[in-house]
Amino acid sequence: MSADYKLAASLEGHEDDVRAVVFPHPSVVLSASRDATVRLWKLLSQNPPTYDCSISSHGSAFINAITYLPPTSTFPDGLIISGGKDTIIEVRQPGKPPEENADALLLGHSHNVCALDVSPHGNFVVSGSWDGSARLWAIGKWECIAVLEGHDGSVWTVLAYDRKTIITGCADKIIRIFDTRGKFSHAIKGSTDVVRSLCRVPSNHPSGADFASAGNDGVIRLWRIDGRQVGELIGHENFIYSLISLPSGELASSSEDRTVRIWRGSECVQTITHPAISVWGVAACSENGDIASGASDRKVRIFSRAKDRQAGPEAIQAFEDDVKSSAIPQQSAGIPNKEQLPGPEFLQSKSGTKEGQVQMIQEADGSVSAHQWSHGTQSWMNVGTVVDAVGSSGKKTSHAGKDYDYVFDVDIEDGKPPLKLPYNLSQNPYEAAATFIQNNELPISYLDQVAAFITSNTQGATIGQPSQGPGPSASDPWGAGAYRPGDNSNTSAPPPSSSLGSRPKVLPQTTYLSIKTANLRTVRKKIEELSTQLITEGSKDISLDEKLLSDLEGMMKPLETNLSSTPTPNSALTLGVVLVIYLLTTWPPSHRLPALDLLRLLAAATPAVAEYRSDSATIVDILAASGFEDKDRENNIMLSVRAFGNLFETQQGRNLADKEFEKIHELVKSTSAGTANRSLTIAVATLYLNYAVLLTSSSHSSLPSSLDRGLALLDNLTSLIGTAVDAEAVYRGLVAVGTLLSLGEEVAEAAKEIYDLPAALGKAEKAVREPRVRGVVGEIRGLLKE
């Protein structure tokens, strides 16, 4: 009988959830994180094990997937391959500093890359994405050699099973088998929820299985390659995120139930509980059988069965104490009535029936503790205290390097992992909700719902009350999907009243949209940091002097006020506009991003942006020269497009947007065509929708120019909805199209005969399978009289 795994090392350095780990060598561990880094952990010494950390790669967004190509004659140190939210797969040699160019950048996916695997023979990489496809990439040539299509949802997991076979697992609950040419072989059904992980099963496994799958239903299923299910491993109590085979012939899995579990045959033989909400990934070293885990507490942990590779007694005890002191949300504990729970005496008189069994105990002080049965030690282990919500025990919970009273899980879309919503009782719920929405690039329509969810789940604790809820101009009525704070049936979140999927009619749209959420303190701090950086670089002449820094500080409060109410003239904001334009026209493009962010907010908050003139140049001319001049800086372009969209918040801004239509339209069309940047696509769709509302308003609809402009926008929008895969962009584009159709029969005929709108509608329905999309597509078809 094998010994139990015990902690070998706890590795700290990441600043956000560790989403994936790889253990390619006994002395090296690789990790990928939501902090946008890939880190390499190198063993420095044994007894106890100590590691050195270096950053291998630093991206621009969450990194969710990582794999490793073992050493070859071409790449003697192997290759680290990673991917994430920015849709780019990066290939990099382990010894190369992050500031140097990658060995290869693989471009092709249009959404988050969430899965990677290297073929057993090292000749190709396979990737999976939220765009509903898997791709094969030739190692060395770094070109896409096959696209595996036909999935009806995100491809959450991929397995390069052998030289000729690829297996994919999907949010549509189906496992699919392909060959390496991309040809579909057969589908395997049987999973009852999203399939999140796949792994080969060792050849000596008693089940005779070829591979295993796991996912949101918490069950590990064992399969033959022909689709026959030959076994099930049951024990996890929540989503299973990761599944691997061990050199011992066992399997290991990690889960949202806070555990890594070791499976021998059909039995769970060890449960390793973590002091974290989610254990996102687990990996094994093929040489010595040690395992590594990555979790939501930002730590990588290594566990070993070999005593000489385990941590010292104090470190192991500290880990166990962390587990005991961790808080377990009541909704995940599933306690029907704590008054019926046994007391502490149960732990002395009763044994568990299986490894990993959890027993809730009502303590003498009325609290509820969780205890987990260890088959190896034949004893109950304290694994935490059950609380009403994470944080309600009075202990702080860490998230992204900061401590909070609460950290909630929020499910936004089926088959996608929950987002973390941090909150302190000292915060205004609306402020916390707005920050959460901005950080995760969610529709502002969630603001009221998230704020109400925070209030209802802090159990009446003293919290700041919003001085004023968001007015009509602050709402953005375009929800991206159902809002489900966890799965707690006792939690009453307000229904998504702004979700257009439930409305009988949404066309034509008659109100303007804006994108106004921001963390003003962060923007201000970044501008100040860049100004200091310019001084150190020898460009003091364009840095901010005391007066300009005072103008920057002076605009913050009135900007915040105007963003949540009707935009009105304000002298501090007028000075702010002048300051921002100074930054855009004097600072280098690499430093302009926070200034562009301020400008798009000012465009919605004051008419001074639209009224600005300098030698007859308008803000449109200034953005053309400072925000659109470098096509490689898509975030600069994206914020410039958002600024154009926000002009529609004021009458002066609408007048300028109307007058400068041709110039704005050409700028946006020429710089956004073919982009894979989700935020840019949504910004473009929002701008075009606002133009559609303007052109169909009573003051414009009869003008000859409205028809010409409407047809130009219809051309762009048909292309957008026929190619975009992001739900929000597609939906906004569809509503813009439907609104433009109210311009009359000529537009409807052109939509059918010239732009082939019916074909684009079909593609949109296939790309985004949401009720709100189906609803608006149905309305458009009715307008086309199909």
Tab-separated table of C-alpha atoms in Angstrom, residues 30-422:
chain	number	residue	atom	x	y	z
A	30	LEU	CA	5.451	25.582	-14.295
A	31	SER	CA	2.334	27.570	-13.417
A	32	ALA	CA	-0.100	29.870	-15.234
A	33	SER	CA	-2.261	32.432	-13.495
A	34	ARG	CA	-4.993	34.998	-13.817
A	35	ASP	CA	-2.282	37.542	-12.939
A	36	ALA	CA	-1.216	37.234	-16.614
A	37	THR	CA	2.081	35.482	-15.833
A	38	VAL	CA	3.659	32.104	-16.410
A	39	ARG	CA	6.133	31.289	-13.646
A	40	LEU	CA	8.956	28.778	-13.519
A	41	TRP	CA	9.729	27.282	-10.100
A	42	LYS	CA	13.186	25.694	-9.866
A	43	LEU	CA	14.208	23.391	-7.003
A	44	LEU	CA	17.199	24.854	-5.132
A	45	SER	CA	17.631	22.376	-2.280
A	46	GLN	CA	16.053	19.376	-0.539
A	47	ASN	CA	15.285	18.686	3.131
A	48	PRO	CA	13.189	20.751	3.188
A	49	PRO	CA	12.510	21.501	-0.479
A	50	THR	CA	13.030	25.164	-1.430
A	51	TYR	CA	12.307	26.738	-4.804
A	52	ASP	CA	13.347	29.807	-6.748
A	53	CYS	CA	10.688	31.631	-8.782
A	54	SER	CA	11.178	33.429	-12.093
A	55	ILE	CA	8.631	34.899	-14.496
A	56	SER	CA	8.822	33.125	-17.833
A	57	SER	CA	6.094	35.126	-19.565
A	58	HIS	CA	4.045	38.211	-18.800
A	59	GLY	CA	0.940	38.651	-20.924
A	60	SER	CA	-1.826	41.233	-21.105
A	61	ALA	CA	-4.695	39.138	-19.693
A	62	PHE	CA	-5.584	35.986	-17.758
A	63	ILE	CA	-3.467	32.939	-18.682
A	64	ASN	CA	-5.582	29.822	-18.291
A	65	ALA	CA	-3.730	26.982	-19.988
A	66	ILE	CA	-0.173	25.698	-20.094
A	67	THR	CA	1.646	22.672	-21.489
A	68	TYR	CA	5.273	21.670	-22.054
A	69	LEU	CA	7.158	20.188	-24.985
A	70	PRO	CA	9.931	17.911	-23.646
A	71	PRO	CA	13.508	18.569	-24.859
A	72	THR	CA	14.287	17.830	-28.518
A	73	SER	CA	17.364	18.287	-30.668
A	74	THR	CA	15.929	21.613	-31.875
A	75	PHE	CA	14.815	22.750	-28.433
A	76	PRO	CA	17.212	21.140	-25.925
A	77	ASP	CA	15.484	22.834	-22.949
A	78	GLY	CA	12.001	22.070	-24.205
A	79	LEU	CA	9.278	24.687	-24.760
A	80	ILE	CA	6.673	26.311	-22.527
A	81	ILE	CA	3.378	26.781	-24.371
A	82	SER	CA	0.667	28.932	-22.799
A	83	GLY	CA	-2.607	30.615	-23.734
A	84	GLY	CA	-5.454	32.589	-22.268
A	85	LYS	CA	-7.890	35.443	-22.514
A	86	ASP	CA	-5.991	37.416	-25.171
A	87	THR	CA	-6.554	34.486	-27.630
A	88	ILE	CA	-2.804	34.198	-28.377
A	89	ILE	CA	-0.843	30.985	-27.771
A	90	GLU	CA	2.730	31.840	-26.793
A	91	VAL	CA	5.652	29.455	-27.333
A	92	ARG	CA	8.798	30.227	-25.349
A	93	GLN	CA	12.028	28.494	-24.321
A	94	PRO	CA	12.272	28.186	-20.506
A	95	GLY	CA	15.486	30.174	-20.204
A	96	LYS	CA	14.348	33.137	-22.265
A	97	PRO	CA	13.550	36.339	-20.284
A	98	PRO	CA	9.946	37.601	-20.565
A	99	GLU	CA	11.045	40.862	-22.170
A	100	GLU	CA	12.521	38.991	-25.157
A	101	ASN	CA	10.373	37.951	-28.101
A	102	ALA	CA	8.636	34.598	-27.876
A	103	ASP	CA	9.796	31.769	-30.114
A	104	ALA	CA	6.346	31.755	-31.710
A	105	LEU	CA	2.912	33.337	-31.337
A	106	LEU	CA	0.073	31.152	-32.609
A	107	LEU	CA	-2.867	33.227	-33.863
A	108	GLY	CA	-6.198	31.816	-34.949
A	109	HIS	CA	-8.562	31.517	-32.005
A	110	SER	CA	-11.065	34.341	-31.581
A	111	HIS	CA	-11.804	33.823	-27.889
A	112	ASN	CA	-10.209	32.680	-24.654
A	113	VAL	CA	-7.760	29.763	-25.054
A	114	CYS	CA	-8.630	27.402	-22.199
A	115	ALA	CA	-6.912	24.098	-23.068
A	116	LEU	CA	-3.536	22.950	-24.451
A	117	ASP	CA	-1.841	19.604	-24.928
A	118	VAL	CA	1.282	18.327	-26.712
A	119	SER	CA	1.142	15.110	-28.730
A	120	PRO	CA	2.978	12.125	-27.212
A	121	HIS	CA	5.485	12.151	-30.060
A	122	GLY	CA	6.066	15.905	-29.898
A	123	ASN	CA	5.017	16.741	-33.437
A	124	PHE	CA	1.983	18.955	-32.783
A	125	VAL	CA	0.135	21.009	-30.162
A	126	VAL	CA	-3.652	20.947	-29.806
A	127	SER	CA	-5.599	23.877	-28.350
A	128	GLY	CA	-9.197	24.401	-27.249
A	129	SER	CA	-11.075	27.678	-26.973
A	130	TRP	CA	-14.285	29.392	-25.972
A	131	ASP	CA	-14.728	30.088	-29.704
A	132	GLY	CA	-16.066	26.531	-30.058
A	133	SER	CA	-13.105	25.064	-31.923
A	134	ALA	CA	-9.935	23.081	-31.335
A	135	ARG	CA	-6.826	23.632	-33.456
A	136	LEU	CA	-3.724	21.623	-34.294
A	137	TRP	CA	-0.405	23.440	-34.657
A	138	ALA	CA	2.707	21.920	-36.229
A	139	ILE	CA	5.669	22.187	-33.861
A	140	GLY	CA	8.563	23.983	-35.508
A	141	LYS	CA	6.559	25.349	-38.422
A	142	TRP	CA	4.049	26.894	-35.994
A	143	GLU	CA	1.177	26.911	-38.449
A	144	CYS	CA	-2.369	25.695	-37.949
A	145	ILE	CA	-2.660	22.338	-39.701
A	146	ALA	CA	-6.251	21.479	-38.786
A	147	VAL	CA	-9.347	23.046	-37.225
A	148	LEU	CA	-11.629	20.694	-35.289
A	149	GLU	CA	-15.157	22.065	-35.628
A	150	GLY	CA	-18.710	21.011	-34.864
A	151	HIS	CA	-18.818	21.847	-31.162
A	152	ASP	CA	-21.915	23.573	-29.785
A	153	GLY	CA	-20.102	25.396	-27.014
A	154	SER	CA	-16.697	26.159	-25.539
A	155	VAL	CA	-14.037	23.472	-25.989
A	156	TRP	CA	-12.925	23.192	-22.382
A	157	THR	CA	-10.434	20.359	-22.692
A	158	VAL	CA	-8.319	18.643	-25.348
A	159	LEU	CA	-6.269	15.459	-25.328
A	160	ALA	CA	-3.666	14.492	-27.931
A	161	TYR	CA	-4.404	10.823	-27.323
A	162	ASP	CA	-1.907	9.328	-29.762
A	163	ARG	CA	-0.165	10.071	-33.045
A	164	LYS	CA	-3.463	9.986	-34.961
A	165	THR	CA	-6.244	10.738	-32.463
A	166	ILE	CA	-7.503	13.915	-30.796
A	167	ILE	CA	-10.219	13.940	-28.118
A	168	THR	CA	-12.148	17.084	-27.133
A	169	GLY	CA	-14.507	17.825	-24.247
A	170	CYS	CA	-17.107	20.535	-24.615
A	171	ALA	CA	-19.583	22.716	-22.745
A	172	ASP	CA	-22.321	20.946	-24.747
A	173	LYS	CA	-21.613	17.809	-22.583
A	174	ILE	CA	-20.238	15.823	-25.537
A	175	ILE	CA	-16.834	14.183	-26.001
A	176	ARG	CA	-15.705	14.086	-29.637
A	177	ILE	CA	-13.074	12.016	-31.396
A	178	PHE	CA	-11.146	13.462	-34.369
A	179	ASP	CA	-8.176	12.455	-36.434
A	180	THR	CA	-5.203	14.760	-36.890
A	181	ARG	CA	-6.520	15.980	-40.253
A	182	GLY	CA	-9.466	17.475	-38.398
A	183	LYS	CA	-11.900	14.804	-39.607
A	184	PHE	CA	-14.630	14.003	-37.095
A	185	SER	CA	-14.893	10.317	-36.146
A	186	HIS	CA	-17.603	9.908	-33.518
A	187	ALA	CA	-19.255	11.516	-30.480
A	188	ILE	CA	-19.392	10.051	-26.991
A	189	LYS	CA	-22.412	11.026	-24.916
A	190	GLY	CA	-23.119	10.234	-21.297
A	191	SER	CA	-21.838	13.209	-19.353
A	192	THR	CA	-24.663	15.117	-17.680
A	193	ASP	CA	-22.902	18.478	-17.621
A	194	VAL	CA	-19.966	20.433	-19.055
A	195	VAL	CA	-16.887	18.285	-19.781
A	196	ARG	CA	-13.853	20.101	-18.340
A	197	SER	CA	-10.966	17.623	-18.304
A	198	LEU	CA	-9.627	14.555	-20.135
A	199	CYS	CA	-6.653	12.278	-19.505
A	200	ARG	CA	-5.212	8.998	-20.663
A	201	VAL	CA	-5.824	6.069	-18.337
A	202	PRO	CA	-2.718	3.982	-17.535
A	203	SER	CA	-2.543	0.708	-19.455
A	204	ASN	CA	-2.512	-1.312	-16.234
A	205	HIS	CA	-5.711	0.225	-14.890
A	206	PRO	CA	-8.135	-2.532	-13.777
A	207	SER	CA	-11.040	-0.937	-15.681
A	208	GLY	CA	-9.381	-1.464	-19.073
A	209	ALA	CA	-10.306	2.099	-19.954
A	210	ASP	CA	-8.426	4.104	-22.589
A	211	PHE	CA	-9.177	7.571	-21.255
A	212	ALA	CA	-11.137	9.364	-18.530
A	213	SER	CA	-13.296	12.492	-18.447
A	214	ALA	CA	-14.585	14.781	-15.706
A	215	GLY	CA	-16.507	18.010	-15.400
A	216	ASN	CA	-19.283	19.987	-13.804
A	217	ASP	CA	-21.311	16.971	-12.656
A	218	GLY	CA	-18.498	15.958	-10.286
A	219	VAL	CA	-18.151	12.458	-11.765
A	220	ILE	CA	-15.049	10.893	-13.324
A	221	ARG	CA	-16.045	8.594	-16.173
A	222	LEU	CA	-13.830	5.888	-17.659
A	223	TRP	CA	-14.147	5.235	-21.395
A	224	ARG	CA	-12.927	2.997	-24.168
A	225	ILE	CA	-11.961	4.885	-27.297
A	226	ASP	CA	-14.985	3.420	-29.120
A	227	GLY	CA	-17.316	5.208	-26.690
A	228	ARG	CA	-18.136	2.438	-24.222
A	229	GLN	CA	-18.233	3.609	-20.612
A	230	VAL	CA	-16.471	1.067	-18.375
A	231	GLY	CA	-16.521	2.788	-15.009
A	232	GLU	CA	-17.317	5.794	-12.812
A	233	LEU	CA	-15.406	7.326	-9.924
A	234	ILE	CA	-17.705	9.145	-7.519
A	235	GLY	CA	-16.612	11.225	-4.556
A	236	HIS	CA	-16.165	14.859	-5.531
A	237	GLU	CA	-18.875	17.211	-4.334
A	238	ASN	CA	-18.516	19.965	-6.926
A	239	PHE	CA	-17.054	20.793	-10.369
A	240	ILE	CA	-13.958	18.795	-11.322
A	241	TYR	CA	-11.484	21.069	-13.087
A	242	SER	CA	-8.450	18.860	-13.725
A	243	LEU	CA	-7.732	15.166	-14.180
A	244	ILE	CA	-4.369	13.405	-14.632
A	245	SER	CA	-2.816	9.946	-14.583
A	246	LEU	CA	0.054	9.101	-12.223
A	247	PRO	CA	3.081	6.901	-13.000
A	248	SER	CA	1.794	4.546	-10.279
A	249	GLY	CA	-1.238	3.699	-12.430
A	250	GLU	CA	-3.559	5.836	-10.285
A	251	LEU	CA	-5.541	8.935	-11.250
A	252	ALA	CA	-5.623	12.335	-9.553
A	253	SER	CA	-8.290	15.051	-9.805
A	254	SER	CA	-8.859	18.592	-8.532
A	255	SER	CA	-12.140	20.285	-7.814
A	256	GLU	CA	-14.227	23.227	-6.681
A	257	ASP	CA	-14.817	21.186	-3.496
A	258	ARG	CA	-11.334	22.360	-2.356
A	259	THR	CA	-9.702	18.964	-2.821
A	260	VAL	CA	-7.227	16.958	-4.813
A	261	ARG	CA	-8.210	13.288	-4.763
A	262	ILE	CA	-6.114	10.208	-5.517
A	263	TRP	CA	-7.929	7.269	-7.143
A	264	ARG	CA	-6.667	3.668	-7.185
A	265	GLY	CA	-8.864	1.500	-9.371
A	266	SER	CA	-12.400	2.546	-8.546
A	267	GLU	CA	-11.567	3.752	-5.034
A	268	CYS	CA	-10.581	7.152	-3.673
A	269	VAL	CA	-7.552	6.414	-1.477
A	270	GLN	CA	-6.613	9.940	-0.394
A	271	THR	CA	-8.248	13.360	-0.213
A	272	ILE	CA	-6.016	16.439	0.073
A	273	THR	CA	-8.104	19.403	1.169
A	274	HIS	CA	-6.768	22.873	0.375
A	275	PRO	CA	-7.374	26.170	2.224
A	276	ALA	CA	-8.819	27.652	-0.974
A	277	ILE	CA	-12.178	27.936	-2.701
A	278	SER	CA	-11.087	26.339	-6.000
A	279	VAL	CA	-8.301	23.895	-6.812
A	280	TRP	CA	-8.009	24.695	-10.517
A	281	GLY	CA	-5.241	22.369	-11.630
A	282	VAL	CA	-3.206	19.302	-10.707
A	283	ALA	CA	-0.117	17.896	-12.448
A	284	ALA	CA	2.208	14.930	-11.875
A	285	CYS	CA	5.930	14.441	-12.336
A	286	SER	CA	6.341	11.321	-14.466
A	287	GLU	CA	9.776	10.569	-12.992
A	288	ASN	CA	9.027	10.516	-9.264
A	289	GLY	CA	5.216	10.602	-8.955
A	290	ASP	CA	5.095	13.873	-6.972
A	291	ILE	CA	2.100	16.111	-7.729
A	292	ALA	CA	1.588	19.872	-7.938
A	293	SER	CA	-1.649	21.822	-7.499
A	294	GLY	CA	-2.718	25.363	-8.363
A	295	ALA	CA	-5.517	27.060	-6.463
A	296	SER	CA	-7.569	30.205	-5.995
A	297	ASP	CA	-5.489	31.291	-3.000
A	298	ARG	CA	-2.709	32.153	-5.482
A	299	LYS	CA	-0.432	29.328	-4.361
A	300	VAL	CA	1.253	26.413	-6.070
A	301	ARG	CA	1.687	23.421	-3.769
A	302	ILE	CA	3.814	20.321	-4.229
A	303	PHE	CA	2.999	17.029	-2.517
A	304	SER	CA	5.148	13.906	-2.258
A	305	ARG	CA	4.882	10.360	-0.919
A	306	ALA	CA	8.637	10.211	-0.314
A	307	LYS	CA	9.602	11.356	3.189
A	308	ASP	CA	12.908	12.802	1.997
A	309	ARG	CA	11.030	15.132	-0.376
A	310	GLN	CA	8.393	16.297	2.101
A	311	ALA	CA	8.363	19.587	3.981
A	312	GLY	CA	9.374	19.852	7.592
A	313	PRO	CA	6.872	19.095	10.370
A	314	GLU	CA	6.237	22.805	11.034
A	315	ALA	CA	5.345	23.538	7.394
A	316	ILE	CA	3.058	20.496	7.200
A	317	GLN	CA	1.362	21.513	10.456
A	318	ALA	CA	0.932	25.085	9.201
A	319	PHE	CA	-0.749	23.771	6.049
A	320	GLU	CA	-3.121	21.598	8.095
A	321	ASP	CA	-3.889	24.559	10.395
A	322	ASP	CA	-4.693	26.693	7.336
A	323	VAL	CA	-7.147	24.034	6.202
A	324	LYS	CA	-8.768	23.887	9.648
A	325	SER	CA	-9.157	27.667	9.842
A	326	SER	CA	-10.537	28.088	6.331
A	327	ALA	CA	-14.150	29.157	5.829
A	328	ILE	CA	-16.588	26.951	3.898
A	329	PRO	CA	-19.595	28.758	2.329
A	330	GLN	CA	-22.829	27.305	3.697
A	331	GLN	CA	-24.304	26.949	0.202
A	332	SER	CA	-21.528	24.534	-0.768
A	333	ALA	CA	-21.789	22.599	2.515
A	334	GLY	CA	-25.421	21.622	1.897
A	335	ILE	CA	-26.650	21.756	5.520
A	336	PRO	CA	-30.462	21.298	5.650
A	337	ASN	CA	-30.846	21.977	9.416
A	338	LYS	CA	-27.841	22.442	11.666
A	339	GLU	CA	-29.926	21.661	14.765
A	340	GLN	CA	-30.063	18.040	13.586
A	341	LEU	CA	-26.295	17.719	13.218
A	342	PRO	CA	-24.361	15.494	15.653
A	343	GLY	CA	-22.011	16.953	18.243
A	344	PRO	CA	-18.243	16.445	18.663
A	345	GLU	CA	-18.765	13.065	20.315
A	346	PHE	CA	-19.660	11.646	16.887
A	347	LEU	CA	-16.021	11.948	15.829
A	348	GLN	CA	-14.919	9.629	18.624
A	349	SER	CA	-17.645	7.043	18.289
A	350	LYS	CA	-18.138	6.731	14.527
A	351	SER	CA	-15.785	5.911	11.653
A	352	GLY	CA	-16.172	7.124	8.106
A	353	THR	CA	-17.449	4.801	5.412
A	354	LYS	CA	-15.141	5.993	2.616
A	355	GLU	CA	-12.097	8.163	1.945
A	356	GLY	CA	-12.976	11.854	1.698
A	357	GLN	CA	-16.386	11.540	3.371
A	358	VAL	CA	-17.312	14.875	4.981
A	359	GLN	CA	-19.257	15.091	8.243
A	360	MET	CA	-20.659	18.345	9.600
A	361	ILE	CA	-20.478	18.761	13.367
A	362	GLN	CA	-22.377	21.248	15.547
A	363	GLU	CA	-19.884	22.591	18.044
A	364	ALA	CA	-20.718	23.584	21.620
A	365	ASP	CA	-20.711	27.285	20.686
A	366	GLY	CA	-23.306	26.702	17.950
A	367	SER	CA	-20.864	26.924	15.043
A	368	VAL	CA	-20.598	24.189	12.424
A	369	SER	CA	-17.275	22.569	11.575
A	370	ALA	CA	-16.488	20.199	8.706
A	371	HIS	CA	-14.506	16.999	9.228
A	372	GLN	CA	-13.175	14.722	6.512
A	373	TRP	CA	-12.471	10.999	6.901
A	374	SER	CA	-8.950	9.841	6.091
A	375	HIS	CA	-8.815	6.172	5.182
A	376	GLY	CA	-5.037	6.185	5.512
A	377	THR	CA	-4.964	7.433	9.130
A	378	GLN	CA	-8.402	6.032	10.034
A	379	SER	CA	-9.358	9.359	11.581
A	380	TRP	CA	-11.464	12.493	11.065
A	381	MET	CA	-9.618	15.666	10.074
A	382	ASN	CA	-10.972	19.168	10.658
A	383	VAL	CA	-11.146	20.855	7.254
A	384	GLY	CA	-12.822	24.148	8.058
A	385	THR	CA	-15.702	26.090	9.563
A	386	VAL	CA	-19.024	26.511	7.781
A	387	VAL	CA	-20.099	30.164	7.471
A	388	ASP	CA	-23.115	31.910	5.943
A	389	ALA	CA	-20.888	33.252	3.174
A	390	VAL	CA	-17.179	33.407	2.626
A	391	GLY	CA	-15.960	36.090	4.950
A	392	SER	CA	-18.902	36.141	7.349
A	393	SER	CA	-16.892	34.349	10.053
A	394	GLY	CA	-15.175	37.670	10.734
A	395	LYS	CA	-11.938	36.459	9.172
A	396	LYS	CA	-10.561	38.185	6.114
A	397	THR	CA	-10.354	36.267	2.820
A	398	SER	CA	-7.513	36.964	0.418
A	399	HIS	CA	-8.141	37.697	-3.246
A	400	ALA	CA	-5.708	39.180	-5.764
A	401	GLY	CA	-3.251	40.039	-3.010
A	402	LYS	CA	-5.753	41.899	-0.814
A	403	ASP	CA	-7.893	40.909	2.171
A	404	TYR	CA	-11.686	41.151	2.020
A	405	ASP	CA	-14.607	40.489	4.342
A	406	TYR	CA	-16.312	38.499	1.584
A	407	VAL	CA	-15.297	36.799	-1.652
A	408	PHE	CA	-18.346	35.504	-3.505
A	409	ASP	CA	-18.515	33.132	-6.469
A	410	VAL	CA	-20.613	34.492	-9.345
A	411	ASP	CA	-21.647	32.292	-12.290
A	412	ILE	CA	-22.100	34.397	-15.414
A	413	GLU	CA	-22.490	31.872	-18.230
A	414	ASP	CA	-23.108	28.150	-18.525
A	415	GLY	CA	-19.964	26.086	-18.718
A	416	LYS	CA	-17.652	28.897	-17.694
A	417	PRO	CA	-15.926	29.121	-14.319
A	418	PRO	CA	-17.316	31.357	-11.601
A	419	LEU	CA	-15.846	34.821	-11.186
A	420	LYS	CA	-14.659	36.070	-7.812
A	421	LEU	CA	-16.528	39.064	-6.379
A	422	PRO	CA	-14.566	40.597	-3.477
